[in-house]
PDB file of C-alpha atoms and ligand atoms in Angstrom:
ATOM      1  CA  MET A   1     -92.801 -30.191  51.617  1.00  0.00           C
ATOM      2  CA  THR A   2     -92.023 -31.810  54.852  1.00  0.00           C
ATOM      3  CA  TYR A   3     -91.805 -35.283  53.232  1.00  0.00           C
ATOM      4  CA  ALA A   4     -89.360 -33.900  50.653  1.00  0.00           C
ATOM      5  CA  ARG A   5     -86.964 -32.435  53.009  1.00  0.00           C
ATOM      6  CA  LEU A   6     -86.969 -35.469  54.937  1.00  0.00           C
ATOM      7  CA  THR A   7     -86.171 -37.384  52.044  1.00  0.00           C
ATOM      8  CA  ILE A   8     -83.226 -34.868  51.037  1.00  0.00           C
ATOM      9  CA  ALA A   9     -82.048 -35.120  54.699  1.00  0.00           C
ATOM     10  CA  LEU A  10     -82.090 -38.985  54.687  1.00  0.00           C
ATOM     11  CA  GLY A  11     -80.515 -38.807  51.234  1.00  0.00           C
ATOM     12  CA  LEU A  12     -77.692 -36.541  52.544  1.00  0.00           C
ATOM     13  CA  ALA A  13     -77.257 -38.828  55.545  1.00  0.00           C
ATOM     14  CA  ALA A  14     -76.731 -41.792  53.397  1.00  0.00           C
ATOM     15  CA  LEU A  15     -74.470 -39.942  51.111  1.00  0.00           C
ATOM     16  CA  THR A  16     -72.366 -38.791  53.988  1.00  0.00           C
ATOM     17  CA  ALA A  17     -72.329 -42.309  55.432  1.00  0.00           C
ATOM     18  CA  ALA A  18     -71.543 -43.646  51.962  1.00  0.00           C
ATOM     19  CA  CYS A  19     -68.546 -40.892  51.864  1.00  0.00           C
ATOM     20  CA  GLY A  20     -67.477 -42.074  55.063  1.00  0.00           C
ATOM     21  CA  LYS A  21     -67.290 -45.526  54.011  1.00  0.00           C
ATOM     22  CA  GLN A  22     -65.713 -44.813  50.821  1.00  0.00           C
ATOM     23  CA  ALA A  23     -63.047 -42.819  52.722  1.00  0.00           C
ATOM     24  CA  GLU A  24     -62.260 -45.744  54.653  1.00  0.00           C
ATOM     25  CA  THR A  25     -62.292 -48.286  52.353  1.00  0.00           C
ATOM     26  CA  PRO A  26     -59.431 -47.142  50.154  1.00  0.00           C
ATOM     27  CA  VAL A  27     -57.316 -46.960  53.368  1.00  0.00           C
ATOM     28  CA  ALA A  28     -58.291 -50.417  54.384  1.00  0.00           C
ATOM     29  CA  ALA A  29     -57.483 -51.691  50.737  1.00  0.00           C
ATOM     30  CA  GLU A  30     -54.102 -49.894  50.524  1.00  0.00           C
ATOM     31  CA  THR A  31     -53.182 -51.474  53.807  1.00  0.00           C
ATOM     32  CA  SER A  32     -54.301 -55.003  52.800  1.00  0.00           C
ATOM     33  CA  GLN A  33     -52.512 -54.587  49.444  1.00  0.00           C
ATOM     34  CA  ALA A  34     -49.352 -53.303  51.163  1.00  0.00           C
ATOM     35  CA  ALA A  35     -49.127 -56.172  53.661  1.00  0.00           C
ATOM     36  CA  PRO A  36     -49.020 -58.876  50.816  1.00  0.00           C
ATOM     37  CA  ALA A  37     -46.826 -56.721  48.709  1.00  0.00           C
ATOM     38  CA  ALA A  38     -44.297 -56.509  51.710  1.00  0.00           C
ATOM     39  CA  ALA A  39     -44.766 -60.158  52.453  1.00  0.00           C
ATOM     40  CA  MET A  40     -44.177 -61.013  48.840  1.00  0.00           C
ATOM     41  CA  SER A  41     -41.131 -58.914  48.551  1.00  0.00           C
ATOM     42  CA  GLY A  42     -39.884 -60.852  51.668  1.00  0.00           C
ATOM     43  CA  ASP A  43     -40.611 -64.135  50.001  1.00  0.00           C
ATOM     44  CA  MET A  44     -38.706 -63.207  46.991  1.00  0.00           C
ATOM     45  CA  SER A  45     -35.635 -62.507  48.770  1.00  0.00           C
ATOM     46  CA  ASN A  46     -36.143 -65.827  50.537  1.00  0.00           C
ATOM     47  CA  MET A  47     -36.705 -67.542  47.266  1.00  0.00           C
ATOM     48  CA  ALA A  48     -33.532 -66.022  45.826  1.00  0.00           C
ATOM     49  CA  MET A  49     -31.758 -67.550  48.874  1.00  0.00           C
ATOM     50  CA  ALA A  50     -33.612 -70.783  48.976  1.00  0.00           C
ATOM     51  CA  PRO A  51     -32.037 -72.868  46.076  1.00  0.00           C
ATOM     52  CA  ALA A  52     -28.501 -72.202  47.208  1.00  0.00           C
ATOM     53  CA  ALA A  53     -29.675 -72.531  50.853  1.00  0.00           C
ATOM     54  CA  THR A  54     -31.342 -75.867  50.470  1.00  0.00           C
ATOM     55  CA  SER A  55     -29.120 -77.784  48.025  1.00  0.00           C
ATOM     56  CA  PRO A  56     -25.675 -78.258  49.251  1.00  0.00           C
ATOM     57  CA  ILE A  57     -23.053 -78.202  46.538  1.00  0.00           C
ATOM     58  CA  LYS A  58     -19.876 -80.238  46.839  1.00  0.00           C
ATOM     59  CA  ALA A  59     -16.876 -78.237  45.481  1.00  0.00           C
ATOM     60  CA  LYS A  60     -12.990 -78.479  45.510  1.00  0.00           C
ATOM     61  CA  GLY A  61     -10.968 -75.707  46.052  1.00  0.00           C
ATOM     62  CA  HIS A  62      -7.051 -74.454  46.114  1.00  0.00           C
ATOM     63  CA  GLY A  63      -5.639 -71.954  48.312  1.00  0.00           C
ATOM     64  CA  THR A  64      -3.578 -70.853  51.430  1.00  0.00           C
ATOM     65  CA  VAL A  65      -4.601 -71.099  54.963  1.00  0.00           C
ATOM     66  CA  THR A  66      -4.629 -67.518  56.370  1.00  0.00           C
ATOM     67  CA  ALA A  67      -6.134 -68.044  59.909  1.00  0.00           C
ATOM     68  CA  ILE A  68      -7.549 -71.078  61.921  1.00  0.00           C
ATOM     69  CA  GLY A  69      -9.939 -70.660  64.762  1.00  0.00           C
ATOM     70  CA  LYS A  70      -9.636 -73.975  66.711  1.00  0.00           C
ATOM     71  CA  ALA A  71     -12.194 -72.839  69.278  1.00  0.00           C
ATOM     72  CA  ALA A  72     -14.587 -71.573  66.734  1.00  0.00           C
ATOM     73  CA  GLY A  73     -14.289 -74.419  64.405  1.00  0.00           C
ATOM     74  CA  THR A  74     -13.252 -72.333  61.369  1.00  0.00           C
ATOM     75  CA  ILE A  75     -10.601 -72.141  58.936  1.00  0.00           C
ATOM     76  CA  THR A  76      -9.900 -68.961  56.798  1.00  0.00           C
ATOM     77  CA  LEU A  77      -8.588 -69.622  53.318  1.00  0.00           C
ATOM     78  CA  ASP A  78      -7.245 -67.313  50.594  1.00  0.00           C
ATOM     79  CA  HIS A  79      -8.732 -69.439  47.770  1.00  0.00           C
ATOM     80  CA  GLY A  80      -8.892 -69.426  44.225  1.00  0.00           C
ATOM     81  CA  PRO A  81     -12.012 -69.364  41.986  1.00  0.00           C
ATOM     82  CA  ILE A  82     -14.535 -71.888  42.704  1.00  0.00           C
ATOM     83  CA  PRO A  83     -16.778 -72.596  39.529  1.00  0.00           C
ATOM     84  CA  GLU A  84     -19.180 -74.762  41.193  1.00  0.00           C
ATOM     85  CA  ALA A  85     -20.085 -72.019  43.453  1.00  0.00           C
ATOM     86  CA  LYS A  86     -19.613 -69.307  40.929  1.00  0.00           C
ATOM     87  CA  TRP A  87     -17.113 -67.736  43.272  1.00  0.00           C
ATOM     88  CA  PRO A  88     -14.188 -65.501  42.338  1.00  0.00           C
ATOM     89  CA  ALA A  89     -10.881 -66.032  44.196  1.00  0.00           C
ATOM     90  CA  MET A  90     -11.494 -64.591  47.760  1.00  0.00           C
ATOM     91  CA  THR A  91     -10.401 -64.939  51.342  1.00  0.00           C
ATOM     92  CA  MET A  92     -13.069 -66.321  53.652  1.00  0.00           C
ATOM     93  CA  ALA A  93     -13.627 -68.379  56.708  1.00  0.00           C
ATOM     94  CA  PHE A  94     -15.301 -71.852  56.415  1.00  0.00           C
ATOM     95  CA  LYS A  95     -16.522 -74.030  59.024  1.00  0.00           C
ATOM     96  CA  ALA A  96     -14.182 -76.890  59.774  1.00  0.00           C
ATOM     97  CA  ALA A  97     -14.192 -79.919  62.020  1.00  0.00           C
ATOM     98  CA  PRO A  98     -11.281 -80.104  64.660  1.00  0.00           C
ATOM     99  CA  THR A  99      -9.562 -82.940  62.706  1.00  0.00           C
ATOM    100  CA  ILE A 100      -9.111 -80.092  59.932  1.00  0.00           C
ATOM    101  CA  THR A 101      -8.275 -77.248  62.039  1.00  0.00           C
ATOM    102  CA  ASP A 102      -5.765 -79.276  64.156  1.00  0.00           C
ATOM    103  CA  ALA A 103      -4.163 -80.671  60.809  1.00  0.00           C
ATOM    104  CA  ALA A 104      -3.689 -77.284  58.939  1.00  0.00           C
ATOM    105  CA  LYS A 105      -1.431 -74.416  59.748  1.00  0.00           C
ATOM    106  CA  VAL A 106      -1.350 -70.773  58.790  1.00  0.00           C
ATOM    107  CA  GLY A 107       0.639 -70.615  55.605  1.00  0.00           C
ATOM    108  CA  ASP A 108      -0.114 -73.848  54.206  1.00  0.00           C
ATOM    109  CA  LYS A 109      -0.733 -74.035  50.627  1.00  0.00           C
ATOM    110  CA  VAL A 110      -3.852 -76.734  50.437  1.00  0.00           C
ATOM    111  CA  ASP A 111      -6.314 -78.374  48.285  1.00  0.00           C
ATOM    112  CA  PHE A 112      -9.693 -78.719  49.893  1.00  0.00           C
ATOM    113  CA  ASP A 113     -12.985 -80.243  49.738  1.00  0.00           C
ATOM    114  CA  LEU A 114     -15.996 -78.171  50.464  1.00  0.00           C
ATOM    115  CA  THR A 115     -19.561 -78.436  51.171  1.00  0.00           C
ATOM    116  CA  LEU A 116     -21.451 -75.246  50.329  1.00  0.00           C
ATOM    117  CA  VAL A 117     -25.015 -74.401  51.671  1.00  0.00           C
ATOM    118  CA  GLY A 118     -25.824 -70.876  50.490  1.00  0.00           C
ATOM    119  CA  SER A 119     -22.828 -68.680  51.187  1.00  0.00           C
ATOM    120  CA  ALA A 120     -21.739 -70.583  54.036  1.00  0.00           C
ATOM    121  CA  GLY A 121     -19.387 -73.420  53.391  1.00  0.00           C
ATOM    122  CA  GLU A 122     -17.587 -76.218  55.391  1.00  0.00           C
ATOM    123  CA  VAL A 123     -14.271 -77.542  54.536  1.00  0.00           C
ATOM    124  CA  THR A 124     -14.705 -81.346  54.737  1.00  0.00           C
ATOM    125  CA  ALA A 125     -11.253 -82.529  53.844  1.00  0.00           C
ATOM    126  CA  ILE A 126      -7.979 -80.503  53.481  1.00  0.00           C
ATOM    127  CA  GLN A 127      -4.797 -81.889  51.880  1.00  0.00           C
ATOM    128  CA  LYS A 128      -1.452 -79.732  52.347  1.00  0.00           C
ATOM    129  CA  LYS A 129       0.460 -79.311  48.989  1.00  0.00           C
ATOM    130  CA  PRO A 130       4.032 -80.701  48.938  1.00  0.00           C
TER     131      PRO A 130
HETATM  132 CU1   CU B   1     -14.923 -67.865  49.043  1.00  0.00          CU
END
């Protein structure tokens, strides 16, 4: 009788211990699953950016100079569609070397060469239309 009680007590203790472990394990599993899932969504958003970000695209555009930032080294162009970049017409700022920001003037209608890395572009050559 005493032996049986002891066994039951031990059994209960083992069950309780098992319950305690089981209660912890799913929490740990959820945590370790959540982390890779979060990391994966992070990777995926990086992957979506990566091809465009790592492979520069050369493109040509046409537009009008709307602003020049000589100090910042930028030129803002109201440009037509650029199929190479799958861009619709828009107004946006590009990086530009001093030779370009010095040569261009606001209001100039221009043809320009672009190097695109992701959504950032640099105007590498610009030619005022007559
Ligand atoms: Cu644009």
